[in-house]
Amino acid sequence: MKIVFMGTPEFAVPSLDRLIKEFEVVAVLTQPDRPKGRGKKLSMSFVKEKALEYNIPVLQPEVLKDDLKTIEYLKNIQPDFIIVVAYGQILSKEILNIPKYACINLHASLLPKYRGAAPINWAIIKGEMESGNTTMLMNEGLDTGDMLLKSKVLITENMTAGDLHDILMEDGANLLVKTVKGLSKNEIKRVKQNDSDSCYASMLHKKMGKIDWKLESKVINNLVRGLNPWPIAYTNYKDKAMKIYEMNVLNERSNLEPGSILEVSKDGIKVVTGDGCVLIKKIQFPSKKPLNVEEYIKGHSIDKDVKLE
């Protein structure tokens, strides 16, 4: 079973690893090396690092659909499957028609909900109780192909996007192996997506992390969880940006204005919301490392009766 794998971030690495162990991965495509960090040193993707461990040929076209040499290379390989996991480029119809069986995509949501770039984050931001992975046959649309297999994961009360990412990353690798084996034996029934049930998980940006304290406690907590580990929700404390990594929803109410700090202790910073109170547990100020509030107040002060903006 010859497979071409296309992927880029850490999320795709367990999938590549499992496919290498189960089948013959003959080539890996990933995004070009990019400048990273303060020194802007060129860095390879997580997927490239894994492929090089196994001495698998790596191709890094800037724009795959326009790279005739790479397309010809893929045609000459005559793969049984092309497997795509967070590659970061759209595949043209010419590429979709290359493999013997199919181009399969692993998507980290229960399609047709949360098509798009950030399904893990938006599932938590929107307060979903479950998420999962879906494998699908690829077409020229964005996450619109016929679905193959699904696996569900419960979203627990304090789960962050980072936590869910790590669970789905491993779960997706298992689902892909099942999908490849099932399709090659013609044992999987394809299911069309109902477009009327779909919603779009747009890319994240830093400005969306600004907390509106007039919202309900649960909505604010969902935002904090959904934007952890990036870009991190934030508020302003005395004109300084304060990132918030973790909080708990409290069963308390206050007549003070939303955003008002009620109390500061080793347990956290108690803040008024639109319908109650939350307890901020972990924060970060500019040029400082993230700290639990208990650690932060050992060397710094957070004043009560201040209003977070």
Tab-separated table of C-alpha atoms in Angstrom:
chain	number	residue	atom	x	y	z
A	1	MET	CA	0.000	0.000	0.000
A	2	LYS	CA	1.880	3.084	-1.252
A	3	ILE	CA	1.026	6.331	0.490
A	4	VAL	CA	1.946	9.968	-0.097
A	5	PHE	CA	1.518	11.995	3.084
A	6	MET	CA	0.837	15.737	3.180
A	7	GLY	CA	0.973	17.591	6.493
A	8	THR	CA	2.803	20.316	8.390
A	9	PRO	CA	2.171	20.962	12.118
A	10	GLU	CA	2.652	18.845	15.236
A	11	PHE	CA	-0.946	17.623	14.962
A	12	ALA	CA	-0.025	15.639	11.829
A	13	VAL	CA	3.022	13.851	13.297
A	14	PRO	CA	1.305	10.890	15.055
A	15	SER	CA	-0.676	10.223	11.872
A	16	LEU	CA	2.496	10.118	9.788
A	17	ASP	CA	4.202	7.914	12.367
A	18	ARG	CA	1.365	5.356	12.396
A	19	LEU	CA	1.081	5.300	8.614
A	20	ILE	CA	4.829	4.665	8.294
A	21	LYS	CA	4.533	1.702	10.651
A	22	GLU	CA	1.437	0.251	8.964
A	23	PHE	CA	2.049	0.958	5.264
A	24	GLU	CA	4.686	2.170	2.788
A	25	VAL	CA	4.946	5.959	2.900
A	26	VAL	CA	6.862	6.798	-0.268
A	27	ALA	CA	6.939	10.603	-0.053
A	28	VAL	CA	6.028	13.426	2.312
A	29	LEU	CA	4.919	16.916	1.295
A	30	THR	CA	5.042	19.746	3.814
A	31	GLN	CA	5.213	23.543	3.845
A	32	PRO	CA	8.567	25.212	3.058
A	33	ASP	CA	10.931	25.976	5.944
A	34	ARG	CA	9.946	29.290	7.557
A	35	PRO	CA	11.786	31.892	9.669
A	36	LYS	CA	11.023	31.353	13.341
A	37	GLY	CA	11.802	32.962	16.685
A	38	ARG	CA	13.630	36.165	17.484
A	39	GLY	CA	16.593	35.298	15.289
A	40	LYS	CA	14.303	34.457	12.348
A	41	LYS	CA	16.267	31.278	11.768
A	42	LEU	CA	14.819	28.965	9.107
A	43	SER	CA	12.984	26.108	10.778
A	44	MET	CA	11.579	22.916	9.304
A	45	SER	CA	8.063	21.720	10.063
A	46	PHE	CA	7.299	19.027	12.635
A	47	VAL	CA	6.281	16.703	9.802
A	48	LYS	CA	9.554	17.215	7.939
A	49	GLU	CA	11.513	16.337	11.079
A	50	LYS	CA	9.587	13.070	11.446
A	51	ALA	CA	9.945	12.168	7.755
A	52	LEU	CA	13.709	12.720	7.855
A	53	GLU	CA	13.935	10.373	10.865
A	54	TYR	CA	12.719	7.607	8.551
A	55	ASN	CA	14.700	8.803	5.504
A	56	ILE	CA	11.532	9.413	3.520
A	57	PRO	CA	11.820	11.864	0.585
A	58	VAL	CA	10.439	15.297	1.514
A	59	LEU	CA	9.031	17.794	-0.995
A	60	GLN	CA	8.232	21.398	-0.037
A	61	PRO	CA	6.522	23.207	-2.926
A	62	GLU	CA	5.619	26.827	-2.271
A	63	VAL	CA	2.343	26.415	-4.187
A	64	LEU	CA	1.667	22.768	-4.987
A	65	LYS	CA	-1.044	23.283	-7.610
A	66	ASP	CA	1.393	25.374	-9.696
A	67	ASP	CA	4.427	23.107	-9.232
A	68	LEU	CA	4.377	20.974	-12.368
A	69	LYS	CA	7.580	19.127	-11.460
A	70	THR	CA	6.179	17.960	-8.106
A	71	ILE	CA	2.842	16.988	-9.671
A	72	GLU	CA	4.654	14.886	-12.264
A	73	TYR	CA	6.713	13.283	-9.496
A	74	LEU	CA	3.528	12.295	-7.655
A	75	LYS	CA	2.015	10.823	-10.816
A	76	ASN	CA	5.123	8.715	-11.408
A	77	ILE	CA	4.940	7.323	-7.867
A	78	GLN	CA	1.411	6.007	-8.575
A	79	PRO	CA	0.327	6.043	-4.920
A	80	ASP	CA	-2.664	4.084	-3.661
A	81	PHE	CA	-3.622	6.918	-1.305
A	82	ILE	CA	-2.752	10.538	-0.684
A	83	ILE	CA	-3.332	11.313	2.992
A	84	VAL	CA	-3.714	14.957	4.062
A	85	VAL	CA	-3.528	16.144	7.686
A	86	ALA	CA	-3.333	19.917	8.220
A	87	TYR	CA	-1.136	20.431	5.170
A	88	GLY	CA	-2.032	24.092	4.663
A	89	GLN	CA	-2.617	24.097	0.907
A	90	ILE	CA	-5.634	23.436	-1.312
A	91	LEU	CA	-5.272	20.465	-3.692
A	92	SER	CA	-6.247	20.896	-7.330
A	93	LYS	CA	-8.476	18.416	-9.162
A	94	GLU	CA	-5.394	17.164	-11.028
A	95	ILE	CA	-3.754	16.151	-7.735
A	96	LEU	CA	-6.982	14.710	-6.290
A	97	ASN	CA	-7.156	12.345	-9.276
A	98	ILE	CA	-3.623	10.952	-8.837
A	99	PRO	CA	-4.057	8.125	-6.261
A	100	LYS	CA	-5.516	4.717	-7.123
A	101	TYR	CA	-8.065	4.745	-4.303
A	102	ALA	CA	-8.541	8.245	-2.928
A	103	CYS	CA	-7.243	11.410	-1.342
A	104	ILE	CA	-8.223	11.228	2.324
A	105	ASN	CA	-8.280	14.145	4.728
A	106	LEU	CA	-8.312	13.933	8.521
A	107	HIS	CA	-10.223	16.868	10.031
A	108	ALA	CA	-10.383	17.602	13.763
A	109	SER	CA	-14.134	18.096	14.114
A	110	LEU	CA	-17.373	16.192	13.770
A	111	LEU	CA	-18.194	17.322	10.263
A	112	PRO	CA	-20.082	19.077	8.840
A	113	LYS	CA	-19.690	21.290	11.945
A	114	TYR	CA	-16.549	23.403	12.205
A	115	ARG	CA	-15.119	23.233	8.727
A	116	GLY	CA	-12.051	25.416	8.345
A	117	ALA	CA	-8.785	26.332	10.006
A	118	ALA	CA	-9.416	26.213	13.767
A	119	PRO	CA	-12.067	23.570	14.564
A	120	ILE	CA	-10.569	22.543	17.915
A	121	ASN	CA	-10.582	26.079	19.314
A	122	TRP	CA	-14.043	26.999	18.087
A	123	ALA	CA	-15.648	23.843	19.463
A	124	ILE	CA	-14.549	24.942	22.945
A	125	ILE	CA	-15.254	28.668	22.418
A	126	LYS	CA	-18.812	27.799	21.348
A	127	GLY	CA	-19.339	25.608	24.414
A	128	GLU	CA	-19.654	22.245	22.654
A	129	MET	CA	-19.854	19.185	24.900
A	130	GLU	CA	-18.136	16.916	22.395
A	131	SER	CA	-15.733	17.050	19.483
A	132	GLY	CA	-13.865	14.431	17.495
A	133	ASN	CA	-12.195	13.528	14.228
A	134	THR	CA	-13.639	12.871	10.788
A	135	THR	CA	-11.955	11.252	7.812
A	136	MET	CA	-13.338	12.238	4.430
A	137	LEU	CA	-12.794	11.886	0.723
A	138	MET	CA	-11.304	15.114	-0.559
A	139	ASN	CA	-12.895	17.287	-3.215
A	140	GLU	CA	-12.127	20.809	-4.414
A	141	GLY	CA	-14.125	22.441	-1.603
A	142	LEU	CA	-12.968	23.301	1.905
A	143	ASP	CA	-13.702	20.286	4.137
A	144	THR	CA	-16.806	19.471	2.093
A	145	GLY	CA	-16.036	15.941	0.855
A	146	ASP	CA	-17.995	12.781	1.643
A	147	MET	CA	-17.394	11.565	5.207
A	148	LEU	CA	-15.881	8.131	5.891
A	149	LEU	CA	-15.296	7.454	9.600
A	150	LYS	CA	-15.793	9.472	12.802
A	151	SER	CA	-14.625	9.204	16.385
A	152	LYS	CA	-16.048	11.253	19.269
A	153	VAL	CA	-14.306	12.831	22.267
A	154	LEU	CA	-16.070	14.405	25.248
A	155	ILE	CA	-15.073	17.987	26.078
A	156	THR	CA	-14.739	18.193	29.850
A	157	GLU	CA	-15.459	21.302	31.929
A	158	ASN	CA	-11.862	22.531	32.256
A	159	MET	CA	-10.432	21.174	28.995
A	160	THR	CA	-8.389	23.695	26.981
A	161	ALA	CA	-7.885	23.769	23.229
A	162	GLY	CA	-4.367	22.477	23.886
A	163	ASP	CA	-5.725	19.502	25.824
A	164	LEU	CA	-8.248	18.653	23.110
A	165	HIS	CA	-5.583	19.087	20.413
A	166	ASP	CA	-3.374	16.464	22.059
A	167	ILE	CA	-6.239	13.974	22.451
A	168	LEU	CA	-7.445	14.374	18.854
A	169	MET	CA	-3.872	14.241	17.539
A	170	GLU	CA	-3.458	10.659	18.806
A	171	ASP	CA	-7.042	9.637	18.126
A	172	GLY	CA	-6.796	10.845	14.535
A	173	ALA	CA	-3.810	8.627	13.802
A	174	ASN	CA	-5.833	5.534	14.762
A	175	LEU	CA	-8.832	6.684	12.738
A	176	LEU	CA	-6.688	7.195	9.629
A	177	VAL	CA	-5.275	3.660	9.773
A	178	LYS	CA	-8.809	2.242	10.112
A	179	THR	CA	-9.930	4.378	7.178
A	180	VAL	CA	-7.137	3.305	4.842
A	181	LYS	CA	-7.663	-0.389	5.642
A	182	GLY	CA	-11.438	-0.113	5.341
A	183	LEU	CA	-11.396	1.775	2.042
A	184	SER	CA	-8.879	-0.557	0.445
A	185	LYS	CA	-11.251	-3.455	1.245
A	186	ASN	CA	-14.344	-1.483	0.180
A	187	GLU	CA	-15.794	-1.812	3.693
A	188	ILE	CA	-16.616	1.864	4.349
A	189	LYS	CA	-19.787	3.577	3.219
A	190	ARG	CA	-19.292	7.206	2.227
A	191	VAL	CA	-21.782	9.716	3.645
A	192	LYS	CA	-22.544	13.080	2.055
A	193	GLN	CA	-22.299	16.145	4.292
A	194	ASN	CA	-25.432	18.161	4.954
A	195	ASP	CA	-24.358	21.717	4.162
A	196	SER	CA	-27.249	23.160	6.189
A	197	ASP	CA	-25.667	21.675	9.355
A	198	SER	CA	-22.248	23.160	8.663
A	199	CYS	CA	-20.482	26.058	10.365
A	200	TYR	CA	-17.092	27.603	9.707
A	201	ALA	CA	-14.156	27.663	12.137
A	202	SER	CA	-12.220	30.723	11.006
A	203	MET	CA	-8.551	31.369	11.726
A	204	LEU	CA	-7.673	32.757	15.138
A	205	HIS	CA	-6.234	36.225	15.689
A	206	LYS	CA	-4.983	38.028	18.788
A	207	LYS	CA	-7.694	40.698	18.959
A	208	MET	CA	-10.445	38.123	19.426
A	209	GLY	CA	-8.968	37.354	22.850
A	210	LYS	CA	-10.160	40.635	24.427
A	211	ILE	CA	-12.558	39.725	27.243
A	212	ASP	CA	-15.921	41.468	27.536
A	213	TRP	CA	-16.725	41.149	31.241
A	214	LYS	CA	-20.413	41.908	30.586
A	215	LEU	CA	-20.802	38.441	29.076
A	216	GLU	CA	-21.859	35.388	31.067
A	217	SER	CA	-19.199	33.654	33.179
A	218	LYS	CA	-19.456	30.441	31.157
A	219	VAL	CA	-19.011	32.276	27.841
A	220	ILE	CA	-15.905	34.052	29.160
A	221	ASN	CA	-14.461	30.798	30.474
A	222	ASN	CA	-15.092	29.089	27.126
A	223	LEU	CA	-13.117	31.859	25.404
A	224	VAL	CA	-10.226	31.492	27.862
A	225	ARG	CA	-10.147	27.706	27.371
A	226	GLY	CA	-10.577	27.899	23.614
A	227	LEU	CA	-7.690	30.362	23.122
A	228	ASN	CA	-5.224	28.425	25.296
A	229	PRO	CA	-2.388	27.829	24.260
A	230	TRP	CA	-2.731	30.521	21.521
A	231	PRO	CA	-3.431	33.396	21.182
A	232	ILE	CA	-4.566	33.564	24.874
A	233	ALA	CA	-7.493	35.619	26.165
A	234	TYR	CA	-6.615	38.936	27.790
A	235	THR	CA	-7.896	41.974	29.661
A	236	ASN	CA	-6.396	45.287	30.798
A	237	TYR	CA	-5.354	45.794	34.409
A	238	LYS	CA	-4.384	49.414	35.069
A	239	ASP	CA	-3.643	49.895	31.333
A	240	LYS	CA	-1.391	46.824	31.219
A	241	ALA	CA	-2.380	43.771	29.192
A	242	MET	CA	-2.998	40.784	31.436
A	243	LYS	CA	-3.234	37.448	29.669
A	244	ILE	CA	-5.488	34.890	31.296
A	245	TYR	CA	-4.657	31.211	30.902
A	246	GLU	CA	-7.065	29.620	33.339
A	247	MET	CA	-10.160	30.450	35.375
A	248	ASN	CA	-13.048	28.783	37.196
A	249	VAL	CA	-16.717	29.746	37.098
A	250	LEU	CA	-18.055	30.513	40.590
A	251	ASN	CA	-21.580	30.096	41.890
A	252	GLU	CA	-21.632	33.664	43.225
A	253	ARG	CA	-23.196	36.997	42.328
A	254	SER	CA	-22.281	40.634	42.861
A	255	ASN	CA	-23.953	44.002	42.371
A	256	LEU	CA	-20.681	45.597	41.257
A	257	GLU	CA	-19.944	46.421	37.615
A	258	PRO	CA	-18.678	43.598	35.403
A	259	GLY	CA	-14.867	43.533	35.402
A	260	SER	CA	-14.593	44.656	39.031
A	261	ILE	CA	-12.026	42.774	41.129
A	262	LEU	CA	-13.749	41.588	44.297
A	263	GLU	CA	-10.948	39.741	45.992
A	264	VAL	CA	-7.312	38.678	45.501
A	265	SER	CA	-5.922	35.634	47.329
A	266	LYS	CA	-3.690	32.636	46.767
A	267	ASP	CA	-6.776	30.939	45.302
A	268	GLY	CA	-6.974	33.524	42.524
A	269	ILE	CA	-8.508	36.839	41.417
A	270	LYS	CA	-12.270	37.002	41.865
A	271	VAL	CA	-13.887	39.113	39.130
A	272	VAL	CA	-17.494	40.148	38.475
A	273	THR	CA	-19.059	39.079	35.147
A	274	GLY	CA	-22.376	39.789	33.461
A	275	ASP	CA	-24.173	37.053	35.383
A	276	GLY	CA	-21.904	36.187	38.319
A	277	CYS	CA	-18.230	35.778	39.150
A	278	VAL	CA	-15.136	33.936	37.947
A	279	LEU	CA	-11.874	33.107	39.678
A	280	ILE	CA	-8.779	33.804	37.556
A	281	LYS	CA	-6.127	31.203	38.335
A	282	LYS	CA	-3.205	31.816	35.952
A	283	ILE	CA	-1.996	35.094	34.399
A	284	GLN	CA	0.846	36.695	32.456
A	285	PHE	CA	1.949	40.319	32.168
A	286	PRO	CA	4.085	41.707	29.277
A	287	SER	CA	7.702	40.433	29.248
A	288	LYS	CA	6.931	38.066	32.142
A	289	LYS	CA	6.326	34.328	32.196
A	290	PRO	CA	2.877	32.848	32.926
A	291	LEU	CA	2.316	32.267	36.643
A	292	ASN	CA	-0.384	30.932	38.895
A	293	VAL	CA	-1.898	33.846	40.832
A	294	GLU	CA	-0.641	32.266	44.059
A	295	GLU	CA	2.943	32.557	42.750
A	296	TYR	CA	2.470	36.006	41.171
A	297	ILE	CA	1.226	37.750	44.336
A	298	LYS	CA	4.266	36.582	46.300
A	299	GLY	CA	6.307	39.272	44.534
A	300	HIS	CA	3.691	41.582	43.020
A	301	SER	CA	0.376	43.093	43.993
A	302	ILE	CA	-3.039	42.893	42.341
A	303	ASP	CA	-5.368	45.502	43.845
A	304	LYS	CA	-9.003	44.765	44.585
A	305	ASP	CA	-11.654	47.356	43.688
A	306	VAL	CA	-9.877	47.876	40.342
A	307	LYS	CA	-11.992	47.359	37.236
A	308	LEU	CA	-10.586	45.190	34.451
A	309	GLU	CA	-11.224	46.675	31.022
